[in-house]
Amino acid sequence: MTSIKNKIDKLRKNILKYQYFYHTLDQSIVSDAEYDYLLHQLYNLESKNKELITLDSPTQKVGANLSNKFKKIKHFSPMLSLENTFDINGYLTFEKRIKKLINIERTMSLCCELKIDGIAISIIYEEGILVRAATRGDGFKGENVTANVRMIESIPLKLEGTDIPKRLEIRGEVFMLKSDFIKLNQKYNMNQNKSFSNPRNAAAGSLRHINPKITAKRKLRFSCYGCYFFAEDNQELTTHYKRLMKCLSWGLPVNKEIVLSSSYIEVIEFYKKFEKKRKSLEFDIDGIVIKVNSIELQNKLGFNTKSPRWAIAFKFFSAERITTLNDVKFQVGRTGSITPVAYFDPVYISGVMISKASLHNKSEIERLNLHVNDSVIICRSGDVIPKLLSVIQITRCNNAKKIIFPKFCPVCNTKLLENAEEKIIRCHAGLTCDAQKKKSLYHFFSKKSLYVIGLGPKIINELIQKGLVKNPIDFFYLKNFDLTKLQNVGNKKSINIINSIHECKKTTFKRFIYALGIPGVGETVSEKIANYFTKLDELMNADILKLNYIEGVGKIISNNIFNYFSIISNRDMVNELIIKVGIFWKDQDQYEFDMKKTYFFHKKIVLTGVFNSFSRMELKRILINLGAKILNNISQKTDCLIYGKNFGSKFFKAKNLNIKMINEEELKSLILLNSTK
Ligand code: 9MJ
């Protein structure tokens, strides 16, 4: 029990600290996802241990967001927060519940609005004149920000139009446009070396600035989302929508994206539309708000302790999830670089299940201070690449095991060395380290290198295990009986692989350079090097200065190339590949020129059926050598379908799409014609 109490105390202490930073100092020191997670943990613990609930627990309050900078004002009626849901079921439950409460089965008019991510305020107008404005504060009392609100251009100091009530309360959101936030941060950063973390924080900091003149300069905006009358005025304004339109007529800004809906289908449509559009909007939204449109029904439904029963926020998924870290494994790359990879319980983010994320380097491990079983926050950086953002330290167990970067290679046990300039820790064992050997050999014969069809990582691993290969040269001396010893390699497959190995000797200078796998020498750099040097000898004997002279080849890559060719065993291997094995290339321009002349150059080709004169693998190899791209499925983009006997559904699909079709006879003459060019 004491340990549960300690856990609860720790959670409360931290949540209150985060609330203080967020609401009082306008600083987010944790992400929304982490804050929500901690609050959720506290709810769970308290609901299982009700005797431990205290009145000052963050779960019992609307928000403890009052600073001493402003005088406090009591709201005429509580400014409650909205109930939240993140999924359609949550929304459907809300709809069902309200229908039950007001005892109706028929459809009901609902008002869908955007949920602007700003700061809620209440403004009181008397006889159409702005007399006071307050922040939400703790829901019951807010801060008197009248002087500051008067500085916001879009908030009228005097309402214009007809039927202006004696006293009127307007509620809405103060926010900042994304573009104004960027400009403000640039200025703020220059002058004070500080920055706001998001437009919401910037808006909060500007609205609650002690100097209203600063507020005036900060380009705050306002959007009205509710109004309340105090007397029996405006009886005819019977719906939320009509009221908002009236506010608009008085000169108050109301966001134009409002839709009246009568079924959940329209609500979902609205949600999906803005989930897609939210990035291109000028301001941040974090969901939509659905409100019962009839004021009479709103009054019937009333409030519970925390929120109105007649509204719900249907929030967009934050692109962050919290999960449990299971392990960190240290991968050895092709060039010996050691990359830590975090493995965690799978989480679903932006349509994809992810269970691992690269941690890049040692300093990232140190920054995160990871322990096994930690709760970790995962996102998809740029909405694509899995990233471990941070660790929730508060919920860590006392005896958790810390993740430590190894000192020795996890595969071959060689001492690891750090390259400070590149910030990379490497195992320098090269091809004697099994991990590097497997990856380097696979790289040497991969699609963008010398390309041997059918020589995948599985076969290469088996060849290494059986001691049949230890470097690229060995592959060129493999015999049929070597390959047929391997699992799932029959006579036909073996012959095809051997033929392809033989074929790959005819290559390009660029492909050969790339195949060597020198750190930093990717496809583009290989091309630049191949264009610069006319002969391999020149490259092998180039000094760092000369290498560095090539555009796109920096200091680090020049060093890597120079070091590579300084190692005698590498020079010997390259020479043997050229002189004994017989790898060769034509002048690169000539080669590309020859390729372009073939019928198949850059054509997207799909194969179907069985061919009399070729196996599938053979045919693929021939076509690729003639510049074709072989694809598995027919689409609008397919250039032609080559079909043999017993063709499948691809044939009919291609016919429907009017794609060019070639039979085996036509194919043979095309190959003959193009190969003699
Ligand atoms: C925002 N944030 O845009 C409400 N809100 O209604 C809208 N907030 C709200 N409505 C009642 N559109 C309480 C809060």
XYZ file of C-alpha atoms and ligand atoms in Angstrom:
691
model
C 0.000 0.000 0.000
C 2.753 2.429 0.906
C 4.365 1.800 -2.459
C 1.061 2.618 -4.231
C 0.750 5.745 -2.118
C 4.314 6.687 -3.019
C 3.562 6.145 -6.684
C 0.429 8.300 -6.455
C 2.334 11.046 -4.595
C 5.106 11.011 -7.168
C 2.643 11.218 -10.053
C 0.689 14.069 -8.412
C 3.834 16.025 -7.612
C 5.045 15.816 -11.193
C 1.667 16.493 -12.801
C 1.226 19.589 -10.617
C 4.720 20.738 -11.568
C 3.933 20.301 -15.279
C 0.620 22.129 -14.824
C 2.401 25.012 -13.113
C 4.934 25.291 -15.936
C 2.259 25.003 -18.604
C -0.455 27.257 -17.230
C 1.510 29.729 -15.163
C 4.852 30.012 -16.896
C 3.561 29.156 -20.406
C 6.227 26.513 -20.865
C 5.715 22.901 -21.972
C 8.362 20.844 -20.236
C 6.750 17.543 -21.247
C 4.903 16.512 -24.386
C 1.082 16.364 -24.388
C 1.335 12.591 -24.791
C 3.475 12.213 -21.661
C 1.224 14.516 -19.631
C -1.926 12.628 -20.700
C -0.213 9.324 -19.946
C 0.749 10.367 -16.399
C -2.715 11.731 -15.667
C -4.202 8.486 -16.967
C -1.881 6.447 -14.738
C -2.989 8.534 -11.766
C -6.689 8.030 -12.625
C -6.159 4.278 -12.854
C -4.324 4.057 -9.550
C -6.881 6.262 -7.786
C -9.864 4.376 -9.187
C -8.420 1.120 -7.811
C -7.527 2.753 -4.471
C -10.373 5.180 -3.865
C -9.383 5.744 -0.230
C -6.256 7.522 -1.493
C -8.124 10.185 -3.524
C -7.614 13.671 -2.115
C -9.416 16.876 -3.046
C -6.228 18.530 -4.234
C -5.366 15.686 -6.626
C -4.957 16.869 -10.244
C -7.686 14.367 -11.176
C -10.221 16.323 -9.122
C -9.596 19.737 -10.610
C -10.393 21.367 -13.936
C -6.940 22.888 -14.003
C -4.719 24.706 -11.541
C -3.748 27.472 -13.834
C -3.714 30.685 -11.915
C -0.716 32.943 -11.648
C -0.207 35.875 -9.321
C 0.340 38.280 -12.199
C -3.372 39.073 -12.562
C -6.282 39.728 -10.266
C -8.771 36.871 -10.049
C -12.347 37.053 -11.289
C -15.136 34.595 -10.529
C -16.887 33.315 -13.643
C -20.657 33.803 -13.848
C -20.927 30.104 -14.678
C -18.051 27.591 -14.558
C -15.831 27.422 -17.645
C -15.588 23.674 -17.935
C -13.374 21.678 -20.209
C -14.740 19.326 -22.842
C -15.073 15.573 -22.578
C -12.575 13.955 -24.968
C -12.670 11.021 -27.300
C -10.085 9.763 -29.759
C -12.227 7.280 -31.642
C -15.548 6.849 -33.317
C -16.827 4.476 -30.624
C -16.287 7.165 -28.001
C -18.285 9.554 -30.148
C -21.103 7.030 -30.737
C -21.323 6.378 -26.986
C -21.696 10.142 -26.445
C -24.517 10.332 -29.019
C -26.292 7.314 -27.523
C -25.972 8.698 -24.009
C -27.444 12.097 -24.805
C -30.299 10.567 -26.775
C -31.119 8.380 -23.789
C -30.887 11.302 -21.365
C -33.329 13.429 -23.337
C -35.360 10.437 -24.360
C -35.312 10.852 -28.128
C -34.676 8.252 -30.802
C -34.986 10.398 -33.901
C -32.076 12.293 -35.417
C -30.943 15.423 -33.688
C -29.238 18.537 -35.022
C -25.560 18.691 -34.057
C -23.109 21.495 -34.663
C -19.563 20.468 -35.714
C -16.781 23.018 -35.170
C -13.003 23.010 -35.343
C -11.223 22.653 -32.020
C -8.735 25.496 -32.154
C -5.644 24.916 -30.038
C -5.367 28.154 -28.100
C -6.415 29.643 -24.753
C -10.047 29.829 -23.720
C -11.282 33.216 -22.543
C -14.555 34.724 -21.397
C -15.480 38.287 -22.375
C -18.317 40.253 -20.840
C -20.069 42.928 -22.884
C -22.440 45.351 -21.169
C -24.646 47.412 -23.448
C -22.360 46.220 -26.233
C -19.174 47.516 -24.562
C -16.329 45.179 -23.554
C -16.133 45.540 -19.780
C -14.023 42.574 -18.677
C -12.195 39.524 -19.928
C -10.797 36.544 -18.065
C -8.871 33.372 -18.734
C -10.419 30.021 -17.828
C -8.136 29.646 -14.794
C -9.292 26.779 -12.610
C -12.719 26.810 -14.272
C -14.328 28.774 -11.463
C -11.990 31.747 -11.156
C -9.930 33.164 -13.985
C -7.294 35.855 -14.365
C -8.445 39.331 -15.210
C -6.827 39.951 -18.578
C -9.169 42.764 -19.666
C -6.374 45.223 -20.476
C -4.602 42.641 -22.617
C -7.723 41.407 -24.398
C -8.571 45.014 -25.300
C -5.338 44.989 -27.327
C -6.414 42.098 -29.578
C -7.381 43.601 -32.893
C -10.054 41.102 -33.853
C -11.970 41.503 -30.569
C -14.390 44.446 -30.892
C -14.423 46.877 -27.990
C -17.942 47.800 -28.965
C -20.483 45.524 -30.621
C -22.381 46.829 -33.643
C -25.772 45.734 -34.985
C -29.198 44.946 -33.677
C -30.614 43.152 -30.624
C -27.465 43.631 -28.544
C -28.330 42.317 -25.078
C -27.810 44.294 -21.896
C -25.233 41.856 -20.693
C -23.590 39.178 -22.806
C -20.861 36.626 -22.160
C -18.755 35.554 -25.114
C -16.482 32.536 -24.879
C -13.866 31.646 -27.390
C -10.273 30.835 -28.138
C -7.337 33.239 -28.360
C -4.732 31.815 -30.719
C -1.835 32.672 -32.986
C -1.419 31.864 -36.685
C 1.400 29.419 -37.446
C 3.070 32.033 -39.669
C 2.932 34.722 -36.940
C 4.341 32.213 -34.445
C 7.346 31.518 -36.711
C 7.990 35.238 -37.205
C 7.649 35.930 -33.482
C 10.040 33.135 -32.572
C 12.631 34.422 -35.038
C 12.474 37.874 -33.428
C 12.202 36.580 -29.878
C 15.088 34.198 -30.404
C 17.290 36.964 -31.762
C 16.564 39.383 -28.949
C 16.303 37.120 -25.935
C 17.791 33.836 -27.077
C 14.585 32.093 -26.045
C 11.746 30.611 -28.037
C 8.160 29.436 -27.617
C 7.632 25.753 -28.234
C 4.387 26.081 -30.211
C 1.765 28.653 -31.295
C -0.382 27.805 -28.271
C 2.403 28.627 -25.817
C 3.238 31.772 -27.733
C -0.415 32.858 -27.606
C -0.647 32.095 -23.870
C 2.568 33.974 -23.125
C 1.417 36.949 -25.165
C -2.107 37.077 -23.761
C -0.858 36.828 -20.177
C 2.012 39.264 -20.528
C 2.219 41.803 -17.730
C 2.600 44.550 -20.302
C -0.517 44.892 -22.528
C 1.587 46.834 -25.051
C 3.501 43.619 -25.718
C 0.190 41.769 -26.166
C -0.764 44.408 -28.736
C 2.363 43.683 -30.792
C 1.918 39.917 -30.813
C -0.794 39.500 -33.492
C -3.224 37.434 -31.457
C -6.462 36.236 -33.035
C -9.777 35.311 -31.532
C -12.538 32.915 -32.488
C -15.866 32.935 -30.698
C -17.484 29.542 -29.986
C -20.217 30.313 -27.505
C -22.419 33.054 -26.086
C -24.651 33.305 -23.057
C -27.358 35.825 -22.252
C -28.231 36.790 -18.765
C -31.816 37.973 -19.106
C -34.643 36.744 -21.283
C -33.179 38.562 -24.282
C -33.021 37.116 -27.762
C -35.647 34.427 -27.260
C -35.625 33.672 -30.958
C -31.953 32.550 -30.850
C -32.938 28.978 -30.071
C -29.906 27.173 -31.485
C -26.166 27.319 -30.923
C -25.687 27.914 -34.652
C -28.106 30.870 -34.759
C -26.317 32.370 -31.761
C -22.920 32.100 -33.416
C -24.301 33.747 -36.560
C -25.694 36.552 -34.419
C -22.264 36.997 -32.799
C -20.803 37.273 -36.276
C -23.320 40.002 -37.122
C -22.205 41.946 -34.021
C -18.648 41.971 -35.337
C -17.223 39.015 -33.385
C -14.996 36.633 -35.349
C -16.459 33.134 -35.709
C -14.610 30.424 -37.588
C -16.400 29.732 -40.855
C -15.878 25.950 -40.764
C -19.108 25.014 -39.036
C -21.348 22.226 -40.248
C -24.788 21.255 -39.025
C -25.193 17.499 -39.104
C -27.908 15.064 -38.279
C -25.992 11.778 -38.337
C -22.711 10.369 -37.190
C -21.763 9.831 -40.865
C -21.576 13.583 -41.413
C -19.666 13.999 -38.146
C -17.084 11.433 -39.301
C -16.855 13.124 -42.701
C -16.135 16.456 -41.016
C -13.554 14.807 -38.741
C -11.791 13.062 -41.639
C -11.807 16.175 -43.803
C -10.015 18.223 -41.178
C -7.733 15.429 -40.032
C -6.398 15.563 -43.599
C -6.487 19.339 -43.902
C -5.144 20.273 -40.484
C -1.540 20.609 -41.636
C -2.476 23.088 -44.347
C -4.633 25.256 -42.071
C -3.173 28.594 -40.974
C -3.624 27.712 -37.297
C -3.336 24.627 -35.086
C -6.379 22.508 -34.362
C -6.308 19.394 -32.218
C -9.681 17.934 -33.155
C -13.290 18.862 -33.755
C -16.033 19.771 -31.270
C -19.552 18.407 -31.622
C -22.312 20.290 -29.803
C -26.044 19.686 -29.425
C -27.502 22.500 -31.504
C -30.749 23.165 -29.621
C -30.241 25.474 -26.629
C -33.300 23.950 -24.979
C -31.742 20.472 -25.200
C -28.382 21.821 -24.016
C -30.124 23.194 -20.921
C -31.896 19.882 -20.343
C -28.607 17.986 -20.548
C -26.715 20.377 -18.269
C -23.262 19.652 -16.855
C -21.445 17.085 -14.809
C -18.628 18.096 -12.451
C -16.030 18.422 -15.183
C -17.743 19.132 -18.495
C -20.951 20.030 -20.281
C -23.000 16.939 -21.208
C -24.061 18.465 -24.535
C -20.618 18.646 -26.167
C -17.643 16.421 -26.884
C -14.193 16.986 -28.359
C -13.347 14.349 -30.977
C -9.582 14.752 -30.926
C -7.056 13.842 -33.587
C -4.569 11.217 -32.623
C -1.424 12.881 -31.488
C 1.349 11.377 -33.543
C 2.963 10.188 -30.307
C 2.373 6.966 -28.414
C 3.653 5.602 -25.156
C 4.830 2.012 -24.933
C 7.249 -0.240 -23.038
C 10.866 -0.605 -24.045
C 11.798 -4.298 -24.181
C 15.414 -4.161 -25.245
C 18.102 -2.267 -27.125
C 20.154 -4.306 -29.593
C 23.404 -3.118 -31.113
C 23.517 -3.779 -34.864
C 26.755 -4.043 -36.781
C 26.450 -2.354 -40.160
C 28.189 -3.207 -43.429
C 30.981 -0.758 -42.679
C 31.287 -1.830 -39.036
C 29.310 1.089 -37.571
C 27.418 0.131 -34.454
C 23.800 1.299 -34.357
C 21.642 0.901 -31.268
C 18.079 -0.150 -32.074
C 15.259 0.100 -29.525
C 12.674 -2.716 -29.486
C 9.344 -1.947 -27.838
C 5.772 -3.275 -27.581
C 4.177 -2.525 -30.986
C 2.309 0.775 -31.361
C 0.078 1.965 -34.187
C 1.047 5.411 -35.509
C -0.277 7.133 -38.657
C -1.542 3.888 -40.133
C 1.500 1.709 -39.402
C 2.399 -0.744 -36.649
C 5.923 -0.071 -35.376
C 7.973 -2.001 -32.853
C 11.526 -0.724 -33.288
C 13.373 2.534 -33.825
C 16.990 3.358 -34.522
C 18.711 5.277 -31.730
C 21.467 6.423 -34.106
C 24.501 6.752 -31.852
C 26.028 6.688 -28.411
C 25.123 10.258 -27.518
C 21.453 9.503 -28.215
C 21.624 6.594 -25.735
C 23.205 8.920 -23.195
C 20.684 11.683 -23.842
C 17.762 9.319 -23.309
C 19.219 7.514 -20.271
C 17.292 4.385 -21.241
C 16.491 1.476 -18.924
C 14.827 -1.847 -19.807
C 11.032 -1.722 -19.202
C 10.981 2.088 -19.354
C 7.824 3.762 -20.618
C 8.941 5.505 -23.773
C 7.354 8.028 -26.125
C 7.427 7.055 -29.786
C 6.589 9.200 -32.800
C 7.160 9.052 -36.550
C 9.601 11.753 -37.414
C 8.385 13.678 -40.465
C 5.370 11.348 -40.159
C 7.515 8.500 -41.511
C 10.593 7.347 -39.614
C 10.041 5.749 -36.191
C 11.716 7.776 -33.459
C 12.056 7.289 -29.717
C 11.418 10.818 -28.460
C 11.875 10.534 -24.714
C 11.590 8.414 -21.611
C 9.101 8.836 -18.799
C 11.519 8.693 -15.894
C 8.829 9.035 -13.185
C 7.335 5.584 -13.714
C 10.685 3.719 -13.782
C 11.144 0.840 -11.281
C 13.988 1.226 -8.794
C 16.018 -1.755 -9.967
C 15.649 -1.120 -13.719
C 18.626 -2.166 -15.864
C 20.370 0.713 -17.600
C 21.233 0.391 -21.303
C 24.967 0.777 -21.826
C 26.795 1.128 -25.127
C 29.083 -1.927 -25.522
C 32.877 -1.622 -25.621
C 33.321 -4.706 -27.832
C 31.691 -5.760 -31.103
C 28.544 -7.767 -30.256
C 29.287 -10.114 -33.195
C 33.075 -10.670 -33.268
C 34.121 -9.183 -29.908
C 36.742 -6.830 -31.418
C 37.318 -3.676 -29.337
C 35.182 -0.845 -30.697
C 36.745 2.488 -31.656
C 35.103 5.878 -31.798
C 35.511 8.241 -34.739
C 34.914 11.574 -33.055
C 34.558 13.513 -36.303
C 31.916 11.199 -37.756
C 30.423 10.516 -34.269
C 30.405 6.835 -35.180
C 31.589 3.878 -33.122
C 32.986 1.139 -35.347
C 34.176 -2.418 -35.295
C 37.270 -2.346 -37.531
C 37.438 -6.119 -38.054
C 36.164 -5.719 -41.653
C 35.475 -8.960 -43.509
C 36.699 -11.001 -40.536
C 33.610 -9.836 -38.597
C 30.751 -12.120 -39.640
C 28.129 -9.364 -39.566
C 30.185 -7.116 -41.847
C 31.137 -9.992 -44.124
C 27.491 -10.995 -44.704
C 26.380 -7.433 -45.390
C 29.388 -6.505 -47.573
C 29.027 -9.582 -49.765
C 25.312 -9.025 -50.135
C 26.021 -5.388 -51.022
C 28.644 -6.366 -53.608
C 26.136 -8.432 -55.601
C 22.993 -6.373 -54.878
C 20.786 -4.661 -57.453
C 22.635 -1.340 -57.571
C 26.050 -3.001 -57.432
C 27.047 -5.902 -59.687
C 23.562 -7.421 -59.498
C 23.459 -11.171 -59.442
C 19.869 -12.376 -59.667
C 18.862 -14.926 -57.043
C 21.796 -14.228 -54.710
C 19.936 -13.037 -51.641
C 21.125 -12.754 -48.003
C 19.879 -16.278 -47.159
C 22.046 -17.971 -49.808
C 25.040 -15.750 -49.007
C 24.756 -16.580 -45.282
C 24.654 -20.299 -46.064
C 27.643 -20.033 -48.407
C 29.606 -18.283 -45.632
C 28.532 -20.843 -43.025
C 29.603 -23.714 -45.256
C 32.976 -22.001 -45.761
C 32.423 -21.709 -49.515
C 32.951 -17.925 -49.704
C 34.775 -15.357 -47.621
C 35.215 -12.525 -50.130
C 33.646 -11.421 -53.455
C 36.282 -13.279 -55.526
C 35.202 -16.687 -54.204
C 31.749 -16.290 -55.766
C 33.224 -16.338 -59.263
C 34.707 -19.825 -58.675
C 31.515 -21.416 -57.296
C 30.496 -24.624 -59.032
C 27.072 -26.108 -59.569
C 27.671 -28.754 -56.897
C 28.574 -26.050 -54.349
C 25.257 -24.292 -54.794
C 23.109 -27.425 -54.910
C 24.416 -28.273 -51.423
C 22.351 -25.333 -50.126
C 18.784 -25.488 -48.853
C 16.130 -24.892 -51.507
C 18.654 -24.590 -54.344
C 18.006 -27.118 -57.099
C 19.943 -27.676 -60.293
C 17.990 -25.084 -62.291
C 18.318 -22.330 -59.704
C 22.005 -23.083 -59.252
C 22.670 -22.834 -63.014
C 20.800 -19.553 -63.165
C 22.810 -18.085 -60.292
C 26.104 -19.218 -61.824
C 25.094 -17.744 -65.191
C 24.137 -14.492 -63.504
C 27.470 -14.384 -61.644
C 29.185 -14.813 -64.993
C 27.031 -12.084 -66.588
C 27.676 -9.593 -63.794
C 31.327 -9.299 -64.812
C 30.159 -6.953 -67.530
C 29.325 -3.868 -65.498
C 29.955 -0.113 -65.226
C 32.711 1.802 -63.435
C 30.096 3.459 -61.222
C 28.562 0.128 -60.178
C 31.981 -1.334 -59.432
C 32.980 1.604 -57.195
C 29.643 1.408 -55.388
C 29.991 -2.369 -54.925
C 33.237 -1.936 -52.970
C 31.142 -0.548 -50.117
C 33.532 2.204 -49.004
C 31.896 4.140 -46.123
C 30.064 7.197 -47.445
C 30.412 6.159 -51.081
C 26.814 5.701 -52.138
C 25.288 5.729 -55.593
C 25.637 9.462 -56.206
C 29.219 9.721 -54.971
C 30.142 6.621 -57.006
C 28.779 8.301 -60.105
C 30.751 11.475 -59.421
C 33.949 9.501 -58.899
C 33.345 7.422 -62.049
C 32.811 10.595 -64.060
C 35.953 12.198 -62.662
C 38.469 9.404 -63.189
C 38.832 7.740 -66.537
C 40.632 4.681 -65.191
C 40.456 2.579 -62.034
C 44.224 2.972 -61.529
C 43.845 6.719 -61.175
C 41.245 6.268 -58.451
C 43.320 3.667 -56.608
C 46.358 5.952 -56.548
C 44.617 9.281 -55.916
C 45.694 11.264 -52.849
C 43.259 12.854 -50.396
C 43.616 16.295 -51.980
C 42.666 15.043 -55.396
C 39.731 13.059 -54.037
C 38.554 16.052 -52.072
C 38.625 18.070 -55.284
C 35.719 16.054 -56.718
C 32.404 17.824 -56.244
C 30.312 16.077 -53.586
C 33.310 14.276 -52.087
C 34.083 15.884 -48.732
C 36.914 15.447 -46.282
C 35.498 12.409 -44.521
C 34.693 10.500 -47.733
C 38.096 11.387 -49.283
C 39.761 9.948 -46.203
C 37.636 6.817 -46.360
C 38.501 6.232 -50.031
C 42.192 6.899 -49.442
C 42.245 4.558 -46.423
C 40.416 1.859 -48.359
C 42.996 1.784 -51.150
C 45.885 2.064 -48.667
C 45.066 -1.397 -47.348
C 47.055 -3.936 -49.364
C 44.441 -6.692 -49.081
C 41.819 -4.340 -50.599
C 44.151 -3.431 -53.514
C 44.897 -7.107 -54.096
C 41.213 -7.973 -54.101
C 40.334 -5.187 -56.562
C 43.208 -6.179 -58.873
C 42.265 -9.826 -58.762
C 38.623 -9.005 -59.552
C 39.720 -7.106 -62.646
C 42.688 -9.137 -63.864
C 41.890 -12.726 -62.892
C 38.107 -12.745 -62.521
C 37.643 -10.496 -65.531
C 35.256 -7.802 -64.321
C 35.118 -5.115 -66.982
C 33.176 -2.100 -68.153
C 32.927 -0.017 -71.234
C 33.357 3.658 -71.157
C 30.324 4.599 -69.086
C 28.769 7.055 -71.532
C 29.057 4.518 -74.296
C 27.423 1.880 -72.132
C 24.437 4.071 -71.272
C 24.235 5.136 -74.899
C 24.120 1.510 -76.034
C 21.467 0.740 -73.463
C 19.263 3.610 -74.586
C 19.198 2.195 -78.078
C 17.526 -1.057 -76.977
C 13.782 -1.491 -77.262
C 13.625 -2.453 -73.598
C 15.479 0.550 -72.128
C 13.562 1.955 -69.094
C 10.419 -0.019 -70.050
C 8.272 -1.297 -67.177
C 7.623 -4.929 -68.036
C 5.442 -7.588 -66.431
C 5.806 -11.325 -67.181
C 3.075 -13.989 -67.090
C 2.916 -17.670 -68.037
C 5.553 -20.259 -68.892
C 8.145 -19.811 -71.669
C 9.572 -22.595 -73.868
C 13.015 -21.129 -74.416
C 13.788 -19.467 -71.073
C 13.216 -19.961 -67.384
C 11.665 -16.957 -65.634
C 14.959 -16.091 -63.961
C 16.913 -16.264 -67.222
C 14.400 -14.087 -69.006
C 14.471 -11.531 -66.196
C 18.265 -11.356 -66.378
C 18.266 -10.883 -70.174
C 15.675 -8.132 -70.022
C 17.361 -6.320 -67.132
C 20.642 -6.405 -69.018
C 18.826 -4.725 -71.883
C 17.688 -1.927 -69.552
C 14.157 -3.128 -68.664
C 12.484 -2.807 -65.273
C 10.632 -5.969 -64.287
C 7.554 -5.471 -62.134
C 5.213 -7.992 -60.523
C 1.837 -6.403 -61.135
C 0.007 -4.731 -63.982
C -0.921 -1.081 -63.527
C -1.661 1.923 -65.749
C 2.074 2.568 -65.778
C 3.070 -0.821 -67.215
C 4.655 -0.450 -70.680
C 4.182 -4.036 -71.824
C 3.203 -7.542 -70.803
C 5.249 -10.474 -72.036
C 3.163 -13.637 -71.942
C 3.961 -17.308 -72.327
C 1.815 -20.471 -72.160
C -0.741 -20.871 -69.332
C -0.766 -17.144 -68.618
C -2.717 -15.884 -65.587
C -5.050 -13.020 -64.748
C -2.351 -10.438 -65.550
C -3.054 -11.144 -69.232
C -6.705 -10.058 -68.963
C -5.905 -7.098 -66.758
C -3.354 -5.867 -69.309
C -5.843 -6.360 -72.132
C -8.451 -4.314 -70.288
C -5.963 -1.506 -69.764
C -4.899 -1.617 -73.428
C -1.303 -2.423 -72.524
C 1.035 -3.649 -75.237
C 1.307 -7.477 -75.251
C 4.250 -9.481 -76.575
C 4.230 -13.275 -77.083
C 7.295 -15.533 -76.896
C 8.030 -15.498 -80.637
C 7.925 -11.702 -80.813
C 10.007 -11.544 -77.680
C 12.720 -13.769 -79.130
C 13.082 -11.643 -82.237
C 13.151 -8.456 -80.132
C 15.901 -9.880 -77.925
C 17.880 -10.967 -80.969
C 17.498 -7.597 -82.622
C 18.494 -5.649 -79.518
C 21.362 -7.849 -78.363
C 23.254 -7.427 -81.651
C 23.205 -3.647 -81.405
C -12.283 25.326 -29.462
N -11.246 25.182 -28.653
O -12.125 25.655 -30.632
C -15.162 24.830 -27.487
N -13.598 25.125 -28.893
O -17.153 24.604 -26.177
C -14.792 25.081 -29.567
N -13.847 24.957 -27.605
C -15.847 24.651 -26.253
N -15.755 24.893 -28.684
C -17.480 24.443 -24.876
N -14.921 25.205 -30.904
C -16.342 24.369 -24.142
C -15.287 24.515 -25.019
